[in-house]
PDB file of C-alpha atoms in Angstrom:
ATOM      1  CA  MET P   1      95.471  74.506  92.822  1.00 43.00           C
ATOM      2  CA  GLN P   2      92.441  73.503  90.795  1.00 44.00           C
ATOM      3  CA  THR P   3      90.787  75.845  88.306  1.00 44.00           C
ATOM      4  CA  ALA P   4      87.474  77.175  89.570  1.00 47.00           C
ATOM      5  CA  GLY P   5      84.497  76.563  87.335  1.00 48.00           C
ATOM      6  CA  PRO P   6      81.456  78.879  87.243  1.00 47.00           C
ATOM      7  CA  VAL P   7      79.639  77.033  90.040  1.00 48.00           C
ATOM      8  CA  ALA P   8      82.741  77.296  92.253  1.00 66.00           C
ATOM      9  CA  VAL P   9      82.769  81.086  91.926  1.00 81.00           C
ATOM     10  CA  MET P  10      79.282  82.547  91.992  1.00 84.00           C
ATOM     11  CA  GLN P  11      75.633  81.578  92.217  1.00 86.00           C
ATOM     12  CA  PRO P  12      72.622  83.652  91.118  1.00 86.00           C
ATOM     13  CA  ARG P  13      70.192  84.877  93.720  1.00 88.00           C
ATOM     14  CA  GLY P  14      66.744  83.379  93.941  1.00 88.00           C
ATOM     15  CA  ASP P  15      65.116  85.522  96.649  1.00 91.00           C
ATOM     16  CA  PHE P  16      63.231  87.713  94.182  1.00 92.00           C
ATOM     17  CA  TRP P  17      60.693  88.737  96.835  1.00 94.00           C
ATOM     18  CA  ARG P  18      63.522  90.776  98.403  1.00 92.00           C
ATOM     19  CA  PHE P  19      64.532  92.448  95.130  1.00 92.00           C
ATOM     20  CA  PRO P  20      63.909  96.047  96.363  1.00 92.00           C
ATOM     21  CA  ARG P  21      66.594  95.464  99.009  1.00 92.00           C
ATOM     22  CA  TRP P  22      69.173  93.817  96.750  1.00 93.00           C
ATOM     23  CA  THR P  23      72.648  95.342  96.581  1.00 91.00           C
ATOM     24  CA  HIS P  24      74.133  92.605  94.379  1.00 90.00           C
ATOM     25  CA  LEU P  25      73.056  90.028  91.804  1.00 90.00           C
ATOM     26  CA  MET P  26      75.222  87.028  92.696  1.00 90.00           C
ATOM     27  CA  TYR P  27      76.363  85.146  95.783  1.00 91.00           C
ATOM     28  CA  THR P  28      80.087  84.443  96.139  1.00 92.00           C
ATOM     29  CA  ARG P  29      80.084  81.971  99.024  1.00 91.00           C
ATOM     30  CA  PRO P  30      81.383  79.226  96.675  1.00 90.00           C
ATOM     31  CA  LEU P  31      84.393  81.370  95.798  1.00 91.00           C
ATOM     32  CA  LEU P  32      85.086  82.062  99.471  1.00 93.00           C
ATOM     33  CA  LYS P  33      85.141  78.324 100.186  1.00 92.00           C
ATOM     34  CA  PHE P  34      87.455  77.813  97.218  1.00 90.00           C
ATOM     35  CA  LEU P  35      89.871  80.462  98.529  1.00 93.00           C
ATOM     36  CA  GLU P  36      89.788  78.968 102.021  1.00 93.00           C
ATOM     37  CA  LYS P  37      90.627  75.511 100.712  1.00 92.00           C
ATOM     38  CA  GLU P  38      93.121  76.057  97.912  1.00 91.00           C
ATOM     39  CA  LEU P  39      95.609  78.649  99.227  1.00 94.00           C
ATOM     40  CA  ASP P  40      98.302  78.355 101.909  1.00 96.00           C
ATOM     41  CA  TYR P  41      98.033  81.608 103.830  1.00 96.00           C
ATOM     42  CA  ASP P  42     100.895  80.766 106.178  1.00 96.00           C
ATOM     43  CA  ALA P  43     103.159  80.441 103.143  1.00 96.00           C
ATOM     44  CA  ILE P  44     101.900  83.776 101.791  1.00 96.00           C
ATOM     45  CA  ALA P  45     102.521  85.468 105.139  1.00 96.00           C
ATOM     46  CA  THR P  46     106.147  84.278 105.272  1.00 95.00           C
ATOM     47  CA  SER P  47     106.926  84.552 101.558  1.00 95.00           C
ATOM     48  CA  ARG P  48     109.909  86.643 100.452  1.00 93.00           C
ATOM     49  CA  VAL P  49     107.777  87.831  97.535  1.00 90.00           C
ATOM     50  CA  GLU P  50     105.852  90.888  98.657  1.00 89.00           C
ATOM     51  CA  VAL P  51     102.142  90.750  97.818  1.00 90.00           C
ATOM     52  CA  ARG P  52      99.708  93.675  97.836  1.00 90.00           C
ATOM     53  CA  VAL P  53      95.934  93.189  97.576  1.00 92.00           C
ATOM     54  CA  ALA P  54      93.697  96.235  97.206  1.00 92.00           C
ATOM     55  CA  ALA P  55      90.066  96.777  98.194  1.00 94.00           C
ATOM     56  CA  VAL P  56      88.032  99.954  98.573  1.00 93.00           C
ATOM     57  CA  ASP P  57      86.186 100.827 101.762  1.00 96.00           C
ATOM     58  CA  VAL P  58      82.566 101.329 100.705  1.00 95.00           C
ATOM     59  CA  GLY P  59      81.890 103.622 103.654  1.00 94.00           C
ATOM     60  CA  ASN P  60      84.572 106.254 103.145  1.00 94.00           C
ATOM     61  CA  GLY P  61      86.036 105.472  99.702  1.00 91.00           C
ATOM     62  CA  ASP P  62      89.553 104.846 101.025  1.00 92.00           C
ATOM     63  CA  LEU P  63      91.751 102.342  99.216  1.00 90.00           C
ATOM     64  CA  ARG P  64      92.888  99.650 101.658  1.00 93.00           C
ATOM     65  CA  VAL P  65      96.004  97.703 100.690  1.00 92.00           C
ATOM     66  CA  PHE P  66      96.582  94.388 102.472  1.00 94.00           C
ATOM     67  CA  THR P  67     100.120  92.996 102.692  1.00 93.00           C
ATOM     68  CA  ASN P  68     101.332  89.382 103.029  1.00 95.00           C
ATOM     69  CA  ALA P  69     100.578  88.814 106.689  1.00 95.00           C
ATOM     70  CA  GLU P  70      97.228  90.611 106.377  1.00 96.00           C
ATOM     71  CA  ILE P  71      95.906  88.548 103.473  1.00 96.00           C
ATOM     72  CA  THR P  72      92.968  86.302 104.330  1.00 96.00           C
ATOM     73  CA  PRO P  73      90.303  84.517 102.242  1.00 96.00           C
ATOM     74  CA  LYS P  74      87.783  87.279 102.959  1.00 96.00           C
ATOM     75  CA  ARG P  75      90.196  90.028 101.954  1.00 96.00           C
ATOM     76  CA  LEU P  76      91.056  88.253  98.723  1.00 96.00           C
ATOM     77  CA  LEU P  77      87.334  87.926  98.080  1.00 95.00           C
ATOM     78  CA  ALA P  78      86.899  91.640  98.783  1.00 95.00           C
ATOM     79  CA  SER P  79      89.538  92.484  96.178  1.00 93.00           C
ATOM     80  CA  ALA P  80      87.464  90.613  93.573  1.00 90.00           C
ATOM     81  CA  SER P  81      84.006  91.825  94.592  1.00 92.00           C
ATOM     82  CA  LEU P  82      82.745  93.749  91.568  1.00 87.00           C
ATOM     83  CA  PRO P  83      80.146  96.324  92.681  1.00 89.00           C
ATOM     84  CA  LEU P  84      76.501  95.437  92.055  1.00 88.00           C
ATOM     85  CA  LEU P  85      77.410  92.034  90.632  1.00 87.00           C
ATOM     86  CA  PHE P  86      79.006  90.619  93.795  1.00 92.00           C
ATOM     87  CA  PRO P  87      78.213  91.437  97.439  1.00 94.00           C
ATOM     88  CA  MET P  88      80.285  93.708  99.639  1.00 95.00           C
ATOM     89  CA  VAL P  89      82.632  91.824 101.961  1.00 96.00           C
ATOM     90  CA  GLU P  90      82.471  92.680 105.660  1.00 96.00           C
ATOM     91  CA  ASP P  91      85.793  92.577 107.478  1.00 95.00           C
ATOM     92  CA  GLY P  92      86.530  94.096 110.876  1.00 92.00           C
ATOM     93  CA  GLY P  93      83.295  96.053 110.849  1.00 94.00           C
ATOM     94  CA  ARG P  94      84.079  97.655 107.454  1.00 96.00           C
ATOM     95  CA  HIS P  95      82.619  96.766 104.058  1.00 97.00           C
ATOM     96  CA  TYR P  96      84.741  96.414 100.930  1.00 97.00           C
ATOM     97  CA  TRP P  97      84.448  96.179  97.147  1.00 94.00           C
ATOM     98  CA  ASP P  98      87.059  95.477  94.506  1.00 92.00           C
ATOM     99  CA  GLY P  99      89.897  98.028  94.670  1.00 87.00           C
ATOM    100  CA  GLY P 100      89.557  98.470  90.916  1.00 81.00           C
ATOM    101  CA  THR P 101      86.419 100.458  91.664  1.00 79.00           C
ATOM    102  CA  VAL P 102      88.625 103.479  92.369  1.00 80.00           C
ATOM    103  CA  VAL P 103      91.997 102.461  90.887  1.00 78.00           C
ATOM    104  CA  ASN P 104      92.525  99.449  88.650  1.00 72.00           C
ATOM    105  CA  THR P 105      96.308  99.786  88.507  1.00 76.00           C
ATOM    106  CA  PRO P 106      97.392 100.868  92.011  1.00 77.00           C
ATOM    107  CA  LEU P 107     100.934 102.048  91.306  1.00 79.00           C
ATOM    108  CA  GLN P 108     101.297 103.953  94.570  1.00 78.00           C
ATOM    109  CA  PRO P 109     101.512 100.870  96.836  1.00 79.00           C
ATOM    110  CA  ALA P 110     104.316  99.496  94.644  1.00 82.00           C
ATOM    111  CA  ILE P 111     106.144 102.832  94.706  1.00 79.00           C
ATOM    112  CA  GLU P 112     105.780 103.100  98.479  1.00 78.00           C
ATOM    113  CA  ALA P 113     107.163  99.554  98.806  1.00 79.00           C
ATOM    114  CA  GLY P 114     110.383 100.777  97.184  1.00 81.00           C
ATOM    115  CA  ALA P 115     109.958  99.400  93.667  1.00 84.00           C
ATOM    116  CA  ASP P 116     112.243 100.979  91.070  1.00 85.00           C
ATOM    117  CA  ASP P 117     111.065  98.953  88.057  1.00 86.00           C
ATOM    118  CA  ILE P 118     107.311  98.409  87.657  1.00 85.00           C
ATOM    119  CA  THR P 119     105.600  96.308  84.999  1.00 83.00           C
ATOM    120  CA  THR P 120     101.822  96.707  84.689  1.00 82.00           C
ATOM    121  CA  MET P 121      99.738  94.058  82.931  1.00 79.00           C
ATOM    122  CA  LEU P 122      96.598  95.452  81.303  1.00 78.00           C
ATOM    123  CA  LEU P 123      93.577  93.362  80.387  1.00 76.00           C
ATOM    124  CA  SER P 124      92.655  95.497  77.380  1.00 75.00           C
ATOM    125  CA  PRO P 125      94.490  96.887  74.332  1.00 75.00           C
ATOM    126  CA  VAL P 126      92.694 100.236  74.752  1.00 73.00           C
ATOM    127  CA  GLY P 127      95.343 102.922  74.745  1.00 67.00           C
ATOM    128  CA  ALA P 128      97.978 100.688  73.187  1.00 67.00           C
ATOM    129  CA  HIS P 129      96.396 100.308  69.751  1.00 68.00           C
ATOM    130  CA  ASP P 130      94.037 102.320  67.576  1.00 74.00           C
ATOM    131  CA  LEU P 131      90.810 100.327  67.846  1.00 78.00           C
ATOM    132  CA  PRO P 132      87.608 100.588  65.787  1.00 80.00           C
ATOM    133  CA  PRO P 133      84.563 102.070  67.556  1.00 86.00           C
ATOM    134  CA  PRO P 134      82.255  99.672  69.468  1.00 81.00           C
ATOM    135  CA  SER P 135      79.720  97.885  67.271  1.00 83.00           C
ATOM    136  CA  ASN P 136      77.152  96.899  69.921  1.00 82.00           C
ATOM    137  CA  LEU P 137      75.997  97.717  73.443  1.00 83.00           C
ATOM    138  CA  TRP P 138      78.216  95.148  75.163  1.00 74.00           C
ATOM    139  CA  GLU P 139      81.295  96.449  73.362  1.00 77.00           C
ATOM    140  CA  ALA P 140      80.320 100.019  74.246  1.00 83.00           C
ATOM    141  CA  VAL P 141      80.036  99.155  77.953  1.00 77.00           C
ATOM    142  CA  ALA P 142      83.386  97.355  77.875  1.00 76.00           C
ATOM    143  CA  ARG P 143      85.070 100.261  76.089  1.00 78.00           C
ATOM    144  CA  PHE P 144      83.611 102.748  78.578  1.00 79.00           C
ATOM    145  CA  TYR P 145      85.013 100.736  81.484  1.00 75.00           C
ATOM    146  CA  ASP P 146      88.423 100.367  79.800  1.00 76.00           C
ATOM    147  CA  LEU P 147      88.658 104.097  79.037  1.00 79.00           C
ATOM    148  CA  ARG P 148      87.773 104.987  82.616  1.00 74.00           C
ATOM    149  CA  GLN P 149      90.503 102.738  83.987  1.00 71.00           C
ATOM    150  CA  LEU P 150      92.950 103.954  81.350  1.00 75.00           C
ATOM    151  CA  GLY P 151      92.412 107.537  82.462  1.00 72.00           C
ATOM    152  CA  ASN P 152      93.426 106.634  86.017  1.00 73.00           C
ATOM    153  CA  LEU P 153      96.561 104.895  84.776  1.00 77.00           C
ATOM    154  CA  LYS P 154      97.591 107.798  82.553  1.00 78.00           C
ATOM    155  CA  GLN P 155      97.244 110.253  85.410  1.00 76.00           C
ATOM    156  CA  ASP P 156      99.357 108.026  87.659  1.00 77.00           C
ATOM    157  CA  LEU P 157     102.013 107.715  84.961  1.00 80.00           C
ATOM    158  CA  LYS P 158     102.101 111.455  84.378  1.00 80.00           C
ATOM    159  CA  HIS P 159     102.573 112.034  88.090  1.00 77.00           C
ATOM    160  CA  ALA P 160     105.323 109.409  88.241  1.00 80.00           C
ATOM    161  CA  GLU P 161     107.090 110.879  85.200  1.00 81.00           C
ATOM    162  CA  PHE P 162     106.958 114.291  86.880  1.00 82.00           C
ATOM    163  CA  ILE P 163     108.639 112.812  89.957  1.00 82.00           C
ATOM    164  CA  ASN P 164     111.262 111.169  87.727  1.00 84.00           C
ATOM    165  CA  GLY P 165     111.947 114.576  86.205  1.00 85.00           C
ATOM    166  CA  LEU P 166     112.529 116.091  89.639  1.00 85.00           C
ATOM    167  CA  VAL P 167     114.846 113.220  90.566  1.00 85.00           C
ATOM    168  CA  ALA P 168     116.842 113.725  87.356  1.00 85.00           C
ATOM    169  CA  ALA P 169     117.101 117.455  88.065  1.00 86.00           C
ATOM    170  CA  GLY P 170     118.264 116.820  91.620  1.00 86.00           C
ATOM    171  CA  THR P 171     115.349 118.763  93.113  1.00 84.00           C
ATOM    172  CA  ALA P 172     113.282 115.845  94.392  1.00 77.00           C
ATOM    173  CA  ASP P 173     112.709 114.862  98.000  1.00 82.00           C
ATOM    174  CA  PRO P 174     115.625 112.653  99.169  1.00 82.00           C
ATOM    175  CA  ALA P 175     113.151 109.832  99.798  1.00 79.00           C
ATOM    176  CA  TRP P 176     112.130 109.734  96.124  1.00 83.00           C
ATOM    177  CA  HIS P 177     113.902 107.680  93.492  1.00 84.00           C
ATOM    178  CA  HIS P 178     113.731 107.124  89.742  1.00 87.00           C
ATOM    179  CA  ILE P 179     111.254 104.462  88.602  1.00 86.00           C
ATOM    180  CA  ASP P 180     111.111 102.711  85.244  1.00 85.00           C
ATOM    181  CA  PHE P 181     107.634 101.781  84.030  1.00 82.00           C
ATOM    182  CA  HIS P 182     106.678  99.120  81.517  1.00 81.00           C
ATOM    183  CA  ILE P 183     103.123  98.488  80.324  1.00 79.00           C
ATOM    184  CA  VAL P 184     102.133  95.169  78.737  1.00 80.00           C
ATOM    185  CA  SER P 185      98.744  94.904  77.045  1.00 78.00           C
ATOM    186  CA  PRO P 186      96.990  92.209  74.979  1.00 79.00           C
ATOM    187  CA  ARG P 187      96.845  92.571  71.224  1.00 75.00           C
ATOM    188  CA  ASP P 188      93.088  91.979  71.126  1.00 73.00           C
ATOM    189  CA  THR P 189      90.174  92.755  73.399  1.00 72.00           C
ATOM    190  CA  MET P 190      88.747  89.936  75.498  1.00 70.00           C
ATOM    191  CA  GLY P 191      85.206  91.287  75.679  1.00 64.00           C
ATOM    192  CA  LEU P 192      83.035  92.028  78.692  1.00 63.00           C
ATOM    193  CA  THR P 193      81.551  88.531  78.964  1.00 64.00           C
ATOM    194  CA  THR P 194      85.018  86.981  79.210  1.00 70.00           C
ATOM    195  CA  ILE P 195      85.569  88.666  82.567  1.00 69.00           C
ATOM    196  CA  LEU P 196      82.691  86.684  84.050  1.00 71.00           C
ATOM    197  CA  ASN P 197      83.476  83.406  82.274  1.00 76.00           C
ATOM    198  CA  PHE P 198      85.312  81.082  84.658  1.00 78.00           C
ATOM    199  CA  ASP P 199      85.461  78.067  82.368  1.00 80.00           C
ATOM    200  CA  ALA P 200      88.731  76.131  82.777  1.00 82.00           C
ATOM    201  CA  LYS P 201      89.367  75.877  79.033  1.00 86.00           C
ATOM    202  CA  LEU P 202      89.005  79.645  78.639  1.00 84.00           C
ATOM    203  CA  ALA P 203      91.346  80.214  81.592  1.00 84.00           C
ATOM    204  CA  HIS P 204      94.051  78.073  79.984  1.00 88.00           C
ATOM    205  CA  ARG P 205      93.557  79.848  76.659  1.00 85.00           C
ATOM    206  CA  LEU P 206      93.892  83.270  78.281  1.00 83.00           C
ATOM    207  CA  ILE P 207      97.032  82.165  80.143  1.00 86.00           C
ATOM    208  CA  ALA P 208      98.602  81.023  76.871  1.00 88.00           C
ATOM    209  CA  TRP P 209      97.505  84.264  75.216  1.00 84.00           C
ATOM    210  CA  GLY P 210      99.098  86.338  77.977  1.00 84.00           C
ATOM    211  CA  TYR P 211     102.278  84.262  77.806  1.00 86.00           C
ATOM    212  CA  ASP P 212     102.606  84.931  74.076  1.00 86.00           C
ATOM    213  CA  ASP P 213     102.000  88.659  74.545  1.00 81.00           C
ATOM    214  CA  GLY P 214     104.567  88.728  77.344  1.00 81.00           C
ATOM    215  CA  LEU P 215     107.170  87.070  75.137  1.00 84.00           C
ATOM    216  CA  ALA P 216     106.425  89.558  72.356  1.00 81.00           C
ATOM    217  CA  PHE P 217     106.969  92.380  74.835  1.00 79.00           C
ATOM    218  CA  LEU P 218     110.324  90.934  75.947  1.00 80.00           C
ATOM    219  CA  ASP P 219     111.398  90.335  72.353  1.00 80.00           C
ATOM    220  CA  ALA P 220     110.711  94.020  71.658  1.00 75.00           C
ATOM    221  CA  GLY P 221     113.279  94.908  74.307  1.00 69.00           C
ATOM    222  CA  LEU P 222     110.826  96.172  76.953  1.00 61.00           C
ATOM    223  CA  LYS P 223     109.710  98.895  74.578  1.00 56.00           C
ATOM    224  CA  ASP P 224     107.751 101.644  76.304  1.00 50.00           C
ATOM    225  CA  HIS P 225     104.010 101.482  76.044  1.00 49.00           C
ATOM    226  CA  ARG P 226     102.402 104.305  74.049  1.00 47.00           C
ATOM    227  CA  ILE P 227     100.605 105.526  77.177  1.00 47.00           C
ATOM    228  CA  GLU P 228     103.930 106.234  78.890  1.00 47.00           C
ATOM    229  CA  VAL P 229     105.419 107.865  75.799  1.00 45.00           C
ATOM    230  CA  GLN P 230     102.372 110.102  75.446  1.00 50.00           C
ATOM    231  CA  ALA P 231     102.682 111.123  79.082  1.00 50.00           C
ATOM    232  CA  ARG P 232     106.259 112.209  78.468  1.00 56.00           C
ATOM    233  CA  VAL P 233     105.297 114.071  75.299  1.00 58.00           C
ATOM    234  CA  GLU P 234     102.588 116.014  77.104  1.00 57.00           C
ATOM    235  CA  LEU P 235     104.997 116.940  79.904  1.00 56.00           C
ATOM    236  CA  GLU P 236     107.614 118.120  77.414  1.00 66.00           C
ATOM    237  CA  GLU P 237     105.021 120.221  75.601  1.00 68.00           C
ATOM    238  CA  ALA P 238     103.916 121.792  78.880  1.00 64.00           C
ATOM    239  CA  GLU P 239     107.531 122.625  79.733  1.00 67.00           C
ATOM    240  CA  ARG P 240     108.062 124.220  76.301  1.00 73.00           C
ATOM    241  CA  ARG P 241     104.923 126.342  76.687  1.00 72.00           C
ATOM    242  CA  GLU P 242     106.040 127.489  80.115  1.00 68.00           C
ATOM    243  CA  SER P 243     109.591 128.354  79.001  1.00 71.00           C
ATOM    244  CA  SER P 244     108.374 130.207  75.903  1.00 71.00           C
ATOM    245  CA  ALA P 245     105.778 132.252  77.750  1.00 63.00           C
ATOM    246  CA  ALA P 246     106.510 135.994  77.918  1.00 52.00           C
ATOM    247  CA  PRO P 247     108.105 136.997  81.254  1.00 56.00           C
ATOM    248  CA  ARG P 248     105.916 138.928  83.623  1.00 50.00           C
ATOM    249  CA  ALA P 249     106.446 142.707  83.765  1.00 47.00           C
ATOM    250  CA  THR P 250     108.257 143.915  86.875  1.00 46.00           C
ATOM    251  CA  TRP P 251     107.966 147.312  88.553  1.00 44.00           C
ATOM    252  CA  ALA P 252     111.267 149.147  88.737  1.00 44.00           C
ATOM    253  CA  GLY P 253     110.165 152.575  89.969  1.00 42.00           C
ATOM    254  CA  THR P 254     108.594 153.966  93.117  1.00 40.00           C
ATOM    255  CA  LEU P 255     104.993 154.638  93.881  1.00 41.00           C
ATOM    256  CA  PRO P 256     103.849 158.166  94.805  1.00 42.00           C
ATOM    257  CA  GLY P 257     103.934 158.745  98.548  1.00 44.00           C
ATOM    258  CA  THR P 258     106.380 155.922  99.255  1.00 41.00           C
ATOM    259  CA  ASP P 259     109.977 155.998 100.360  1.00 42.00           C
ATOM    260  CA  PHE P 260     111.244 152.631  99.089  1.00 37.00           C
TER     261      PHE P 260
END
């Protein structure tokens, strides 16, 4: 598969006379043609590797997860349609944006598929390292977006750790099982403009960067990410507070006018 350059992904709009009715800034027809040409969808449909692609229904806010046999060029495009920048994708009478709009790390589909060991690849070091405050507007916007997505991930991890606790205690639903989580994040931030830069040289550099970070993660022995550790710490603290709380007073006598 060839690497898509900027022109093969998006094109700016030129119909400025319609600006009051715009819902997006770029056209993505070039990317749709690229996806139609470069991928073998029959091979994806019959692959033994399970694939999940998420998009959000703009009408009702539901997260739609497409599986192997359901994946089409339009649905892949929908999963990459950033709101306001790219247009909504119409499919089956519904309109979709990127699933990351509501959840950037959709753990639930993986859990429902039966996964017992999940590795999540983050695109930002936010949450993994103590970073300096943003120094300009672009950095501030990028940090805001990263923190928002990080909050969703932390909540999902806390919920999953709670389920793991129930499984360990033998009080969980029989359908639930223990899940190990691993979070891999880059050592440095890529910056907001990098997300929209589709230059082939940058793509190869980012791939090499991710490969090195992945090796560092493996060399560390799959060490837990600080987000997961913090989730466990907060749960343990909550349990300690609950166990140390004074027991509620109980009534041991009888009330006037009663016979029990």
